[in-house]
CSV table of C-alpha atoms and ligand atoms in Angstrom, one decimal:
chain,number,residue,atom,x,y,z
A,643,MET,CA,48.8,42.3,-54.6
A,644,SER,CA,49.4,38.6,-54.0
A,645,SER,CA,51.6,36.0,-55.4
A,646,THR,CA,50.7,32.3,-56.0
A,647,THR,CA,53.1,29.3,-55.5
A,648,PRO,CA,52.2,26.2,-57.4
A,649,ALA,CA,51.3,23.3,-55.1
A,650,ALA,CA,53.9,20.7,-54.6
A,651,GLY,CA,53.8,18.1,-57.4
A,652,SER,CA,51.9,20.5,-59.7
A,653,HIS,CA,53.2,21.4,-63.1
A,654,PRO,CA,53.7,25.1,-63.4
A,655,ARG,CA,52.8,26.6,-66.8
A,656,SER,CA,55.7,27.7,-68.8
A,657,VAL,CA,56.5,31.4,-68.3
A,658,PRO,CA,58.8,33.6,-70.1
A,659,ALA,CA,62.4,33.5,-69.3
A,660,PRO,CA,63.4,36.3,-66.9
A,661,SER,CA,65.6,37.7,-69.7
A,662,ALA,CA,62.4,38.2,-71.9
A,663,LEU,CA,60.6,40.2,-69.2
A,664,PRO,CA,60.6,44.0,-69.7
A,665,ASP,CA,63.1,46.4,-68.3
A,666,TYR,CA,61.8,49.4,-66.0
A,667,ALA,CA,63.2,52.6,-64.9
A,668,ARG,CA,65.5,52.6,-61.8
A,669,ILE,CA,63.8,53.0,-58.5
A,670,PRO,CA,64.7,56.4,-57.0
A,671,GLN,CA,66.8,55.8,-53.8
A,672,ALA,CA,64.4,58.1,-51.9
A,673,ALA,CA,61.5,55.6,-52.4
A,674,LEU,CA,63.4,52.8,-50.4
A,675,GLY,CA,63.3,52.5,-46.7
A,676,PRO,CA,65.5,51.0,-44.0
A,677,ALA,CA,67.1,47.5,-44.4
A,678,LEU,CA,65.3,44.6,-43.1
A,679,ASN,CA,66.7,42.3,-40.4
A,680,ALA,CA,67.4,38.6,-40.9
A,681,GLN,CA,63.9,37.6,-40.1
A,682,GLY,CA,62.7,39.9,-42.8
A,683,TYR,CA,61.2,42.9,-41.0
A,684,TYR,CA,62.1,46.3,-39.7
A,685,VAL,CA,60.6,47.9,-36.7
A,686,GLY,CA,61.2,51.6,-35.8
A,687,ARG,CA,59.8,54.4,-33.7
A,688,VAL,CA,57.3,56.9,-35.4
A,689,GLU,CA,57.1,59.1,-32.4
A,690,LYS,CA,57.1,58.4,-28.6
A,691,ASN,CA,55.4,55.1,-27.9
A,692,LEU,CA,54.2,54.6,-31.5
A,693,TYR,CA,56.1,52.1,-33.7
A,694,TRP,CA,55.9,50.9,-37.3
A,695,VAL,CA,56.9,47.5,-38.8
A,696,THR,CA,57.5,46.8,-42.5
A,697,ASP,CA,58.5,43.8,-44.5
A,698,GLY,CA,59.4,46.2,-47.4
A,699,THR,CA,56.0,45.9,-49.1
A,700,TYR,CA,53.4,46.1,-46.3
A,701,GLN,CA,53.3,48.1,-43.1
A,702,SER,CA,51.6,47.6,-39.7
A,703,ALA,CA,52.0,49.9,-36.6
A,704,PHE,CA,51.5,49.6,-32.8
A,705,LEU,CA,51.2,51.7,-29.6
A,706,THR,CA,52.8,50.3,-26.4
A,707,THR,CA,50.8,51.3,-23.3
A,708,SER,CA,50.5,50.1,-19.7
A,709,ASP,CA,47.2,48.7,-20.7
A,710,GLY,CA,48.8,46.4,-23.4
A,711,VAL,CA,49.7,46.8,-27.1
A,712,VAL,CA,47.4,48.5,-29.6
A,713,LEU,CA,48.0,47.1,-33.1
A,714,LEU,CA,47.0,48.9,-36.1
A,715,ASP,CA,46.4,46.4,-39.0
A,716,ALA,CA,47.8,42.9,-39.2
A,717,PRO,CA,49.2,42.3,-42.8
A,718,PRO,CA,49.7,38.5,-43.3
A,719,THR,CA,53.0,39.0,-45.2
A,720,ILE,CA,54.5,40.5,-42.0
A,721,GLY,CA,52.6,37.7,-40.1
A,722,HIS,CA,54.4,36.3,-37.0
A,723,ASN,CA,57.0,39.1,-37.4
A,724,ILE,CA,54.4,41.4,-35.9
A,725,GLN,CA,54.6,39.8,-32.6
A,726,ARG,CA,58.5,39.5,-32.9
A,727,ALA,CA,58.6,43.2,-33.5
A,728,VAL,CA,56.4,44.0,-30.6
A,729,ASP,CA,58.4,41.6,-28.4
A,730,GLU,CA,61.7,43.4,-29.4
A,731,ILE,CA,60.2,46.8,-28.6
A,732,ALA,CA,58.4,45.8,-25.3
A,733,ALA,CA,61.6,44.0,-23.9
A,734,ALA,CA,63.7,47.1,-24.7
A,735,ASN,CA,61.3,49.4,-22.9
A,736,GLY,CA,60.1,47.2,-20.1
A,737,VAL,CA,56.5,47.3,-21.1
A,738,SER,CA,53.7,44.7,-21.8
A,739,ASN,CA,54.0,42.8,-25.1
A,740,THR,CA,50.4,41.6,-25.0
A,741,VAL,CA,48.3,42.7,-27.9
A,742,LYS,CA,45.1,43.9,-26.3
A,743,TYR,CA,43.4,45.9,-29.2
A,744,LEU,CA,43.5,45.4,-33.0
A,745,ILE,CA,42.2,48.3,-35.1
A,746,TYR,CA,41.3,47.4,-38.7
A,747,SER,CA,41.9,50.1,-41.4
A,748,HIS,CA,39.6,48.3,-43.7
A,749,HIS,CA,38.5,44.7,-44.4
A,750,HIS,CA,41.0,43.6,-47.0
A,751,ALA,CA,42.8,40.3,-46.3
A,752,ASP,CA,46.3,41.7,-47.3
A,753,HIS,CA,46.1,44.2,-44.4
A,754,ALA,CA,44.1,42.1,-41.9
A,755,GLY,CA,44.9,38.5,-42.7
A,756,ALA,CA,47.1,38.0,-39.6
A,757,SER,CA,44.4,39.0,-37.2
A,758,SER,CA,43.6,35.5,-36.1
A,759,LEU,CA,47.3,35.1,-34.9
A,760,PHE,CA,46.5,37.2,-31.9
A,761,ASP,CA,44.7,36.1,-28.8
A,762,LYS,CA,41.1,35.5,-29.1
A,763,ASN,CA,40.6,38.0,-26.2
A,764,VAL,CA,42.0,40.8,-28.3
A,765,VAL,CA,39.5,43.6,-28.8
A,766,ARG,CA,39.0,44.1,-32.4
A,767,ILE,CA,37.8,47.7,-33.5
A,768,GLY,CA,36.6,48.8,-36.9
A,769,HIS,CA,34.1,50.5,-38.9
A,770,GLU,CA,30.6,49.0,-39.1
A,771,GLU,CA,31.0,48.3,-42.8
A,772,THR,CA,34.2,46.4,-42.0
A,773,ARG,CA,32.2,44.3,-39.7
A,774,ARG,CA,29.5,43.6,-42.2
A,775,LEU,CA,32.0,42.7,-45.0
A,776,LEU,CA,34.0,40.4,-42.7
A,777,ILE,CA,30.9,38.6,-41.7
A,778,ARG,CA,29.8,38.3,-45.3
A,779,ASP,CA,33.2,37.1,-46.5
A,780,ASN,CA,33.6,34.6,-43.6
A,781,ASP,CA,37.3,34.3,-43.6
A,782,PRO,CA,38.5,32.7,-40.3
A,783,ALA,CA,41.8,34.6,-40.6
A,784,ARG,CA,39.9,37.9,-40.1
A,785,PRO,CA,37.4,37.8,-37.2
A,786,ALA,CA,34.9,40.7,-37.5
A,787,PRO,CA,35.3,43.7,-35.2
A,788,GLU,CA,33.1,43.6,-32.0
A,789,GLU,CA,33.7,47.3,-31.3
A,790,ILE,CA,32.4,49.3,-34.2
A,791,PHE,CA,31.5,52.9,-35.1
A,792,GLN,CA,29.7,54.8,-37.8
A,793,ASP,CA,31.3,58.2,-38.6
A,794,ARG,CA,33.7,58.9,-35.7
A,795,ARG,CA,35.0,57.4,-32.6
A,796,THR,CA,37.8,58.6,-30.4
A,797,LEU,CA,39.6,55.9,-28.2
A,798,ASN,CA,41.6,56.9,-25.3
A,799,ILE,CA,43.7,53.9,-24.2
A,800,ASP,CA,46.0,54.7,-21.2
A,801,GLY,CA,46.1,58.4,-22.3
A,802,ASN,CA,46.8,57.7,-25.9
A,803,ARG,CA,44.2,59.4,-28.2
A,804,ILE,CA,43.3,57.5,-31.4
A,805,GLU,CA,40.7,59.4,-33.5
A,806,LEU,CA,38.9,57.0,-36.0
A,807,ALA,CA,36.9,58.5,-38.8
A,808,TRP,CA,35.0,57.3,-41.8
A,809,GLN,CA,34.6,60.0,-44.5
A,810,GLY,CA,33.0,58.1,-47.3
A,811,SER,CA,34.1,55.3,-49.5
A,812,ASN,CA,37.5,55.5,-51.4
A,813,HIS,CA,39.8,52.6,-51.9
A,814,SER,CA,37.1,50.4,-50.2
A,815,PRO,CA,33.7,51.3,-48.9
A,816,ASP,CA,35.0,50.9,-45.3
A,817,ASN,CA,38.5,52.5,-45.4
A,818,ILE,CA,39.0,54.8,-42.4
A,819,TYR,CA,41.4,57.6,-41.2
A,820,ILE,CA,43.2,56.8,-38.1
A,821,HIS,CA,44.7,59.9,-36.5
A,822,LEU,CA,46.9,59.9,-33.5
A,823,PRO,CA,47.1,63.6,-32.5
A,824,ASP,CA,49.5,63.0,-29.6
A,825,HIS,CA,51.9,61.2,-32.0
A,826,ASP,CA,51.6,63.6,-35.0
A,827,THR,CA,50.6,60.7,-37.1
A,828,LEU,CA,47.9,59.8,-39.7
A,829,MET,CA,47.4,56.2,-40.8
A,830,LEU,CA,45.4,56.0,-44.1
A,831,VAL,CA,45.9,52.7,-46.0
A,832,ASP,CA,45.9,52.0,-49.7
A,833,ILE,CA,45.6,55.6,-50.9
A,834,VAL,CA,49.1,57.1,-51.1
A,835,ASN,CA,52.2,54.9,-51.5
A,836,ALA,CA,55.0,57.1,-50.2
A,837,GLY,CA,57.5,57.5,-53.0
A,838,TRP,CA,55.7,55.1,-55.3
A,839,ALA,CA,53.0,55.1,-58.0
A,840,PRO,CA,49.8,53.3,-57.0
A,841,VAL,CA,49.5,49.7,-58.1
A,842,TYR,CA,46.9,48.6,-60.7
A,843,ILE,CA,43.8,50.7,-61.1
A,844,CYS,CA,44.5,53.3,-58.4
A,845,ASN,CA,45.7,50.8,-55.7
A,846,LEU,CA,42.7,48.4,-56.6
A,847,THR,CA,40.2,51.0,-55.8
A,848,GLU,CA,36.4,50.6,-55.8
A,849,ASP,CA,35.4,54.3,-55.7
A,850,VAL,CA,37.8,56.5,-57.9
A,851,GLN,CA,36.2,59.8,-57.0
A,852,GLY,CA,36.3,59.0,-53.3
A,853,TYR,CA,40.0,57.8,-53.9
A,854,LEU,CA,40.9,61.2,-55.6
A,855,GLY,CA,39.3,63.2,-52.7
A,856,ALA,CA,41.1,61.2,-50.0
A,857,PRO,CA,44.4,63.0,-49.9
A,858,ALA,CA,42.9,66.4,-49.3
A,859,LYS,CA,40.9,64.9,-46.4
A,860,ALA,CA,44.2,63.4,-45.0
A,861,LEU,CA,46.0,66.7,-45.3
A,862,ALA,CA,43.2,68.5,-43.4
A,863,TYR,CA,44.5,66.8,-40.2
A,864,ARG,CA,47.5,67.9,-38.3
A,865,TRP,CA,50.3,65.3,-38.6
A,866,GLN,CA,53.9,65.0,-39.7
A,867,HIS,CA,54.2,61.2,-40.1
A,868,PHE,CA,52.1,59.2,-42.6
A,869,ILE,CA,51.6,55.5,-42.5
A,870,GLY,CA,50.3,54.4,-45.8
A,871,GLY,CA,50.2,50.6,-45.4
A,872,HIS,CA,52.6,50.0,-48.2
A,873,LEU,CA,56.3,49.8,-49.2
A,874,GLY,CA,59.3,50.3,-47.0
A,875,ARG,CA,59.2,53.7,-45.6
A,876,LEU,CA,56.9,56.2,-43.7
A,877,GLY,CA,55.5,59.2,-45.6
A,878,THR,CA,55.5,62.9,-45.2
A,879,ARG,CA,53.0,65.7,-46.1
A,880,ASP,CA,55.1,66.2,-49.3
A,881,ASP,CA,54.6,62.5,-50.3
A,882,VAL,CA,50.8,63.1,-50.0
A,883,THR,CA,50.9,66.3,-52.0
A,884,LEU,CA,53.1,64.7,-54.8
A,885,HIS,CA,50.6,61.8,-55.1
A,886,GLN,CA,47.8,64.3,-55.2
A,887,GLN,CA,49.6,66.2,-58.1
A,888,TYR,CA,50.3,62.9,-59.9
A,889,MET,CA,46.5,61.9,-59.8
A,890,ALA,CA,45.4,65.4,-60.8
A,891,ASP,CA,47.9,65.1,-63.8
A,892,ILE,CA,46.3,61.8,-64.8
A,893,ASP,CA,42.9,63.3,-64.5
A,894,ALA,CA,43.7,66.3,-66.6
A,895,SER,CA,45.4,64.2,-69.3
A,896,VAL,CA,42.4,62.1,-69.6
A,897,ARG,CA,40.1,65.0,-70.0
A,898,LYS,CA,42.4,66.5,-72.6
A,899,THR,CA,43.0,63.3,-74.5
A,900,LEU,CA,39.4,61.7,-74.6
A,901,PRO,CA,37.8,64.2,-77.1
A,902,THR,CA,40.8,64.0,-79.4
A,903,ILE,CA,40.6,60.2,-80.2
A,904,ASP,CA,38.1,59.1,-82.8
A,905,PRO,CA,36.6,55.7,-82.0
A,906,ALA,CA,35.3,55.1,-85.5
A,907,PRO,CA,38.5,53.4,-87.0
A,908,TYR,CA,38.6,50.9,-84.1
A,909,PHE,CA,34.9,49.7,-84.7
A,910,GLN,CA,35.4,49.7,-88.4
A,911,ARG,CA,38.5,47.5,-88.0
A,912,TYR,CA,36.6,45.0,-85.9
A,913,GLY,CA,33.2,44.9,-87.5
A,914,GLU,CA,30.7,42.8,-85.5
A,915,ASN,CA,33.3,42.1,-82.7
A,916,ALA,CA,32.1,45.1,-80.8
A,917,TRP,CA,34.3,44.3,-77.7
A,918,ALA,CA,37.4,44.2,-79.9
A,919,GLY,CA,36.5,47.7,-81.0
A,920,VAL,CA,36.0,48.9,-77.5
A,921,LYS,CA,39.3,47.5,-76.4
A,922,GLY,CA,41.1,49.1,-79.3
A,923,TYR,CA,39.6,52.5,-78.6
A,924,LEU,CA,39.9,52.5,-74.9
A,925,ASP,CA,43.4,51.1,-75.0
A,926,ALA,CA,44.4,53.9,-77.3
A,927,CYS,CA,42.9,56.6,-75.1
A,928,THR,CA,44.6,55.1,-72.1
A,929,ASP,CA,48.0,54.9,-73.7
A,930,ALA,CA,47.8,58.5,-75.1
A,931,ALA,CA,46.7,59.9,-71.7
A,932,ALA,CA,49.2,58.1,-69.7
A,933,ALA,CA,52.3,58.9,-71.9
A,934,PRO,CA,52.9,62.5,-70.7
A,935,VAL,CA,52.3,61.4,-67.0
A,936,ILE,CA,54.8,58.6,-67.3
A,937,GLU,CA,57.4,60.9,-68.8
A,938,LYS,CA,56.7,63.5,-66.1
A,939,TYR,CA,57.0,61.1,-63.1
A,940,THR,CA,59.6,58.7,-64.2
A,941,GLY,CA,62.4,59.1,-61.7
A,942,VAL,CA,60.1,61.0,-59.3
A,943,LEU,CA,57.6,58.3,-58.3
A,944,ALA,CA,59.0,54.7,-58.2
A,945,ALA,CA,57.3,52.4,-60.8
A,946,ALA,CA,55.5,55.3,-62.6
A,947,ASP,CA,56.4,53.5,-65.8
A,948,VAL,CA,55.1,50.2,-64.4
A,949,PHE,CA,51.5,51.1,-63.3
A,950,THR,CA,50.5,54.6,-64.6
A,951,ALA,CA,48.7,53.1,-67.6
A,952,SER,CA,46.5,50.9,-65.4
A,953,THR,CA,45.7,53.7,-63.0
A,954,THR,CA,45.0,56.0,-66.1
A,955,PHE,CA,42.5,53.5,-67.5
A,956,TRP,CA,40.6,53.4,-64.1
A,957,VAL,CA,40.5,57.2,-63.8
A,958,MET,CA,39.3,57.4,-67.4
A,959,GLU,CA,36.5,55.0,-66.7
A,960,SER,CA,35.5,57.0,-63.7
A,961,ILE,CA,35.5,60.1,-65.6
A,962,ARG,CA,33.4,58.6,-68.4
A,963,LEU,CA,31.0,56.6,-66.2
A,964,ASP,CA,30.8,58.5,-62.9
A,965,LEU,CA,31.0,62.0,-64.2
A,966,GLY,CA,29.5,61.4,-67.7
A,967,TYR,CA,32.5,63.2,-69.4
A,968,ALA,CA,32.6,62.8,-73.1
A,969,SER,CA,29.4,60.6,-73.1
A,970,TRP,CA,27.8,60.4,-76.4
A,971,VAL,CA,23.9,60.3,-76.9
A,972,HIS,CA,22.5,58.9,-80.1
A,973,PRO,CA,21.0,61.6,-82.2
B,57,ZN,ZN1,42.8,47.3,-49.5
């Protein structure tokens, strides 16, 4: 999820007039969060000394402790507003505003790209694969974590327990579960967007089967508050369950649809252009499988009509390629 702004003096390519862009269903009011302040952020208490910050699209969170602030992710879209939010809360409560620890949920720049804004003495903590990927990708905005773990690590910072766990790849190979048992909270980023459909291809997921299994792993923890990393409000257990049902409906629709669509007409139509035949066939499968899911979830999950087809395509490819469903062997 990113936007590009043409450099000054460049000539932007012509784009359709806004009036020519498609209309979509209205966003359910329940998908939206609190209003942002004049600086473009909202900061609120999750529970006790745990707070969350949003710019309406991305989320970060932090704990205030007598040993300094523990920051959970540093999305660049929130950027300098992270420290402003920390300052606001610290001043109101008379506690330190110094960010001493930064925990990475995973290595992606859209959740970690403000890391370098924080003092070089901050202790960065993350999964060992997060460290490996950040060293490989060599982005100065995202220093690699020095404190790493393999499967599980429990931090106790001034009496605040933070349980980090890696339970296999999902959205990315390194995405972790961050459980705060004393704050009744789970942070799991880029899996469930509370109130909203996932964006392109299951929230740009690398391992679809891991992605599909992640909500059950999340629900196995005890918590009431869910920090999903995206959009403008916190989540609930019901949000995670609804997402799980949506993905299960996509999965079931793909399995039901795939055997019913004959690829032959698409390949006959395009002859030696094999890729055009593939596109015609897979697009037809995607559209047929997505249609009933879009109908069921429009008005239930925001933007179901915007992104369900893309996510359906990705689930379909995983069902075909990872699971071998409906695969064909030459006689
Ligand atoms: Zn990500």
